[in-house]
XYZ file of C-alpha atoms in Angstrom:
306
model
C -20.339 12.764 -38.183
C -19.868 10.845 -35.158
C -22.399 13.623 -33.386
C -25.058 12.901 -35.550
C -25.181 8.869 -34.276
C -27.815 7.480 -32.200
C -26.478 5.530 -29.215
C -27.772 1.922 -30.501
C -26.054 2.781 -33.541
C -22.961 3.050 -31.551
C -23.226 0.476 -29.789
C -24.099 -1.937 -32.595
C -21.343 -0.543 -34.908
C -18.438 -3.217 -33.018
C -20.370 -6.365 -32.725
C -22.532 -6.209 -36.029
C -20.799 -7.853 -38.802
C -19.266 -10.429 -36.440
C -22.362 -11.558 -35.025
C -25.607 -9.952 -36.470
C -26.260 -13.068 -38.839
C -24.735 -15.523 -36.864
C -26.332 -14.871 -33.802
C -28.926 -11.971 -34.089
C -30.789 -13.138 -31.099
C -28.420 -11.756 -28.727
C -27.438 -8.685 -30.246
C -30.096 -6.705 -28.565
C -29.600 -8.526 -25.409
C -25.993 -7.092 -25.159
C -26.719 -3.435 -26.216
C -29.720 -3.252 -24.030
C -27.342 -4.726 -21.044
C -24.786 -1.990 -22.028
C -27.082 0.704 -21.879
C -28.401 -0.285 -18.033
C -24.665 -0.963 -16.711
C -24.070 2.496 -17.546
C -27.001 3.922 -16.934
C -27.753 5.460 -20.294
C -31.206 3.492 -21.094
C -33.086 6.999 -21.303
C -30.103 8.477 -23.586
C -30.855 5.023 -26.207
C -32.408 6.690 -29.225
C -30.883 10.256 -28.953
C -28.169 11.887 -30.931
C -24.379 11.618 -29.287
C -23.694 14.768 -29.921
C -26.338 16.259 -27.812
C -24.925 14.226 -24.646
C -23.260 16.266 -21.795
C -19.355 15.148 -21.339
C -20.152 13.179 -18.509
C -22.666 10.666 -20.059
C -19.750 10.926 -23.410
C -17.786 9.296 -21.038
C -20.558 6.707 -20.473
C -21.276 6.269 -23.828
C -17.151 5.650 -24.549
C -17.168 2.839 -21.550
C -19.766 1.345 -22.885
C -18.354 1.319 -26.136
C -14.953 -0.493 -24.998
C -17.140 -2.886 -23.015
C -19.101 -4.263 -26.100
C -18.448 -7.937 -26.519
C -17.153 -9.071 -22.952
C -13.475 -8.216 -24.150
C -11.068 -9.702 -21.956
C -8.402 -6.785 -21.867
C -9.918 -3.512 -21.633
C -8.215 0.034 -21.755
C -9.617 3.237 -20.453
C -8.045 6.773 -21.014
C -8.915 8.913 -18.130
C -12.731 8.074 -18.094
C -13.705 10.315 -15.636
C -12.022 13.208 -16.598
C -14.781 16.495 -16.711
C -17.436 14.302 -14.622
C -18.639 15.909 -11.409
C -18.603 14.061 -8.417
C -21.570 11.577 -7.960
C -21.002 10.263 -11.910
C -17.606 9.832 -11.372
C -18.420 7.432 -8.423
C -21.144 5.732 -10.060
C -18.517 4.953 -13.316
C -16.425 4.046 -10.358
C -18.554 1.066 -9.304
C -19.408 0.023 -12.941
C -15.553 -0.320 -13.622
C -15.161 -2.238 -10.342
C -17.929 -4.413 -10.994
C -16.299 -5.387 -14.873
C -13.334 -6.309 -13.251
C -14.703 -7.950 -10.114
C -18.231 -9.807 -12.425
C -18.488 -13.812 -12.006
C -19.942 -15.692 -14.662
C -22.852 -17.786 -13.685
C -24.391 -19.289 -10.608
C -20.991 -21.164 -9.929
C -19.349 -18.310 -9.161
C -16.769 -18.404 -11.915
C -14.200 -15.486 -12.520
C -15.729 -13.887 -15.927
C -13.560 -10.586 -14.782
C -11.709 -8.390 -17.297
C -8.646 -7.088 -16.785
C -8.671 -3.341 -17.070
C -5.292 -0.783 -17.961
C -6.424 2.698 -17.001
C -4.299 5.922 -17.222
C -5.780 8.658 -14.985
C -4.196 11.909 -13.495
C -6.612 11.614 -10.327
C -4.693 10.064 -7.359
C -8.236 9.738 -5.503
C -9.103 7.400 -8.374
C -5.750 5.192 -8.631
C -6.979 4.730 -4.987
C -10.346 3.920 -5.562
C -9.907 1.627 -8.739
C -6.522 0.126 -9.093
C -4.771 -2.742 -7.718
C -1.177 -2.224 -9.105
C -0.492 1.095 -10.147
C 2.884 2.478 -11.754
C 4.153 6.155 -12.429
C 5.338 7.476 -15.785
C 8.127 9.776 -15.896
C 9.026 10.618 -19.309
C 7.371 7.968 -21.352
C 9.412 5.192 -19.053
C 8.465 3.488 -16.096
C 9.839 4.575 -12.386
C 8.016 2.260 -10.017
C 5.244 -1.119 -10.301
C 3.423 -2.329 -7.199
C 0.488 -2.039 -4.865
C -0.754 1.445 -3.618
C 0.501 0.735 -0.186
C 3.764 -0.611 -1.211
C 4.482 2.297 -3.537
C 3.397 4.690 -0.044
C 5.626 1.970 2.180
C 8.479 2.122 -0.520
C 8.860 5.768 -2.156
C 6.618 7.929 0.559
C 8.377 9.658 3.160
C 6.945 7.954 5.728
C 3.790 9.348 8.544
C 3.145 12.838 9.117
C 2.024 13.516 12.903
C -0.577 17.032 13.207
C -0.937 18.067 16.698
C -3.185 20.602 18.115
C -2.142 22.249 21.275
C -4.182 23.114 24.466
C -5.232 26.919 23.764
C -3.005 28.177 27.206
C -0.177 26.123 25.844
C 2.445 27.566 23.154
C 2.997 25.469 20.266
C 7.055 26.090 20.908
C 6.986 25.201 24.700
C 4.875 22.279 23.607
C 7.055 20.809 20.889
C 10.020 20.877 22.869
C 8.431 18.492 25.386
C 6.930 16.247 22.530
C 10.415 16.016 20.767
C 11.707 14.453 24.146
C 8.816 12.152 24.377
C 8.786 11.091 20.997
C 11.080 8.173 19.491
C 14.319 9.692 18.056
C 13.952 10.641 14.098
C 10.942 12.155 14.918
C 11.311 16.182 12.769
C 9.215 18.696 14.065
C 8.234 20.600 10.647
C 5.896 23.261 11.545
C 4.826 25.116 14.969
C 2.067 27.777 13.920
C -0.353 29.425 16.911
C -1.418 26.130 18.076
C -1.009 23.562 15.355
C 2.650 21.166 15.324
C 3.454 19.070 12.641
C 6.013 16.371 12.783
C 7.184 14.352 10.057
C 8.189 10.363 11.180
C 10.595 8.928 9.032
C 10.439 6.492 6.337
C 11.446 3.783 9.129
C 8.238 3.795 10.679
C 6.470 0.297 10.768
C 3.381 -1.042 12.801
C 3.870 -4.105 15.227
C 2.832 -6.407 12.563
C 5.687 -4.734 9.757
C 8.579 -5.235 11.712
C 11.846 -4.588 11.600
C 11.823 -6.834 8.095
C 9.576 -4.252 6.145
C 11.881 -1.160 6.415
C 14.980 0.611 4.902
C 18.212 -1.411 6.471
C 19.511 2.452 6.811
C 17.001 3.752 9.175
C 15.838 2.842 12.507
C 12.586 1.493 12.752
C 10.202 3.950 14.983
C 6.986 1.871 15.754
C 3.796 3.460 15.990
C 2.789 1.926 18.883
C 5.496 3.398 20.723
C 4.346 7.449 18.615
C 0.926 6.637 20.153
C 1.551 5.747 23.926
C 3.800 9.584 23.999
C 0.890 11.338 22.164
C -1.963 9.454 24.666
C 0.473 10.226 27.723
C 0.549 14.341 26.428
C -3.032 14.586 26.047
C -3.726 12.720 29.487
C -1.363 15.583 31.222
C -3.421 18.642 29.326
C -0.333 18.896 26.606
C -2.265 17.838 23.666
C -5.995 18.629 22.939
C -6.074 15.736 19.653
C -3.781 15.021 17.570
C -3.421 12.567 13.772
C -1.035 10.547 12.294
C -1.667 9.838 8.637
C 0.687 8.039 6.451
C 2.095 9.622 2.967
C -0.411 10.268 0.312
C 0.103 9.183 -3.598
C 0.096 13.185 -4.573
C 3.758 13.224 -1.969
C 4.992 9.985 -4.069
C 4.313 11.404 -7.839
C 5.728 14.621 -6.134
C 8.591 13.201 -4.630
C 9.338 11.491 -8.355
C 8.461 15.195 -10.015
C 11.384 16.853 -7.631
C 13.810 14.061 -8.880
C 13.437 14.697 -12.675
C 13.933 18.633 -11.630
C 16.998 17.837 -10.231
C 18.010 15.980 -13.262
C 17.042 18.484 -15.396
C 17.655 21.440 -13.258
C 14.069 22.620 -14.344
C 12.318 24.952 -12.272
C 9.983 23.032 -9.258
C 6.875 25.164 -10.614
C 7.349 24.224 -13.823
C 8.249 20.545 -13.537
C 5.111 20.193 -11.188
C 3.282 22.141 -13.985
C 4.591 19.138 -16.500
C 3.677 16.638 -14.158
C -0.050 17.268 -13.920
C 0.001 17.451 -17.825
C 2.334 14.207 -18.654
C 3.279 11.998 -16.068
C 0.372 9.484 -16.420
C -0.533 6.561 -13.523
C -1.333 3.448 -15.195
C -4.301 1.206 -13.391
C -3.988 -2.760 -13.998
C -7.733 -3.941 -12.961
C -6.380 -7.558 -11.620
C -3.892 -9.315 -10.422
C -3.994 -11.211 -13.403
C -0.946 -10.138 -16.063
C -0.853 -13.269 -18.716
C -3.260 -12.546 -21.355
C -3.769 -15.197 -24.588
C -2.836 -13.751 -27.763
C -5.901 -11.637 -29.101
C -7.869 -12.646 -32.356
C -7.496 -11.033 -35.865
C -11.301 -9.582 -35.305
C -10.666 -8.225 -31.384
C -7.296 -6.452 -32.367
C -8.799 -4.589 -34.987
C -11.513 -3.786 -32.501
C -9.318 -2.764 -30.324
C -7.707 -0.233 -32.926
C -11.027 1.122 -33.532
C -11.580 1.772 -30.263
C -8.485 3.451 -29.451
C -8.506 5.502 -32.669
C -11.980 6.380 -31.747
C -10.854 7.748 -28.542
C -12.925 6.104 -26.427
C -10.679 2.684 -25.528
């Protein structure tokens, strides 16, 4: 049934009874605004069903956006979208949450909850972000203070000079670099070190870092790689810090342990269950919603498209 709706229909279907008599002016006004956010103005007076799964997505966002609600929840939006719609629903999101109301510059900004599997979106969207193990929560912050606090600290890639060997060569980096520096991998050419958790920046400190460890500034990593590559050690080298998809990992090797589970299969579970929950602001106090918006919001989420 739900194939064989028009768009408008859809889009009228949350705000008609509330406001069609009361204020039928603007009813039009806030579909037809729906429509261009999302890019769907072409799509207006075609069936749903015929849509592709990307503009289904669209059409669902738009949907959970009707009436300017001030909490909004997304289910993996994005999932099945190729690359360049996922971006643009990217920006529409971001510009919800970031909107001002008026010329005075007012915060009109919703506050979005979004559950996606994509690390590269939790990146890209979220400003607090928490992993679900198990239906309960393991961990609430920041993206860079979930990397800082559960991520295993920088990796270091080197490439080697092609007359040098990558053993010869790591021997003489591992006595140049700060102590706690591991060298993980030496392959033809390519090194790979891993710096512990303890690394900090100048501006971290000492403060910022596990009391256990010894801090190992970067500064410091730097000058010994710069030095290398000045004597014809080195021919470039990175140092990147750890990604989101090493923290969710790190938490998926913890519950095998628990569970003594197999790593293939609890990484297997992980991509299927554990679930990283965007919050769209800073903002966490949220007045008690009306009679007419929670039922809209059960409509919405038993509609699927929250």
């Amino acid at each position: 049934m739900l194939n064989d709706l028009v768009v408008l229909v859809f889009l009228f279907m949350d705000r008609f009874i509330e406001i069609l008599y009361e204020r039928k002016e603007f009813i039009f006004q806030l579909v037809d605004d729906g429509l261009k956010k999302l890019g769907l103005g072409r799509y207006a007076d075609r069936l749903s069903g015929t849509f592709s799964g990307g503009n289904k997505r669209k059409l669902s966002t738009a949907i959970a956006l009707v009436g300017d609600p001030p909490l909004v929840f997304l289910d993996e939006p994005t999932s099945g979208m190729d690359v360049g719609a996922r971006r643009f629903l990217w920006a529409c999101i971001l510009s919800v949450v970031r909107e001002k109301e008026g010329n005075k510059g007012e915060g009109k900004g919703r506050s979005v909850v979004l559950t996606s599997h994509s690390m590269e979106e939790c990146e890209a969207l979220c400003s607090r972000l928490t992993i679900m193990v198990n239906g309960r929560f393991r961990c609430l912050g920041s993206v860079q203070h979930l990397k800082d606090k559960f991520g295993s600290g920088y990796t270091l890639i080197v490439h080697c000079k092609g007359e040098q060997g990558a053993e010869s060569v790591a021997e003489q980096l591992s006595a140049r670099l700060p102590p706690g520096a591991i060298i993980r991998e030496a392959h033809h050419n390519r090194l790979r070190f891993q710096l512990p958790r303890g690394t900090c920046t100048a501006s971290q400190g000492s403060d910022a870092q596990d009391e256990s460890m010894t801090p190992i500034r970067l500064s410091a990593v730097f000058r010994a790689m710069e030095d290398a590559r000045e004597e014809g050690l080195v021919e470039d080298y990175s140092i990147m810090q750890t990604t989101l998809e090493e923290v969710f990992i790190r938490f998926a090797n913890e519950q095998k342990d628990a569970n003594g589970v197999g790593e293939e299969e609890v990484i297997a579970q992980g991509k299927k269950s554990h679930r990283r929950t965007l919050i769209g602001s800073s903002a966490c106090c949220y007045p008690r919603l009306s009679s007419v918006q929670s039922r809209r919001y059960k409509a919405s989420i038993s509609g699927g498209a929250v």
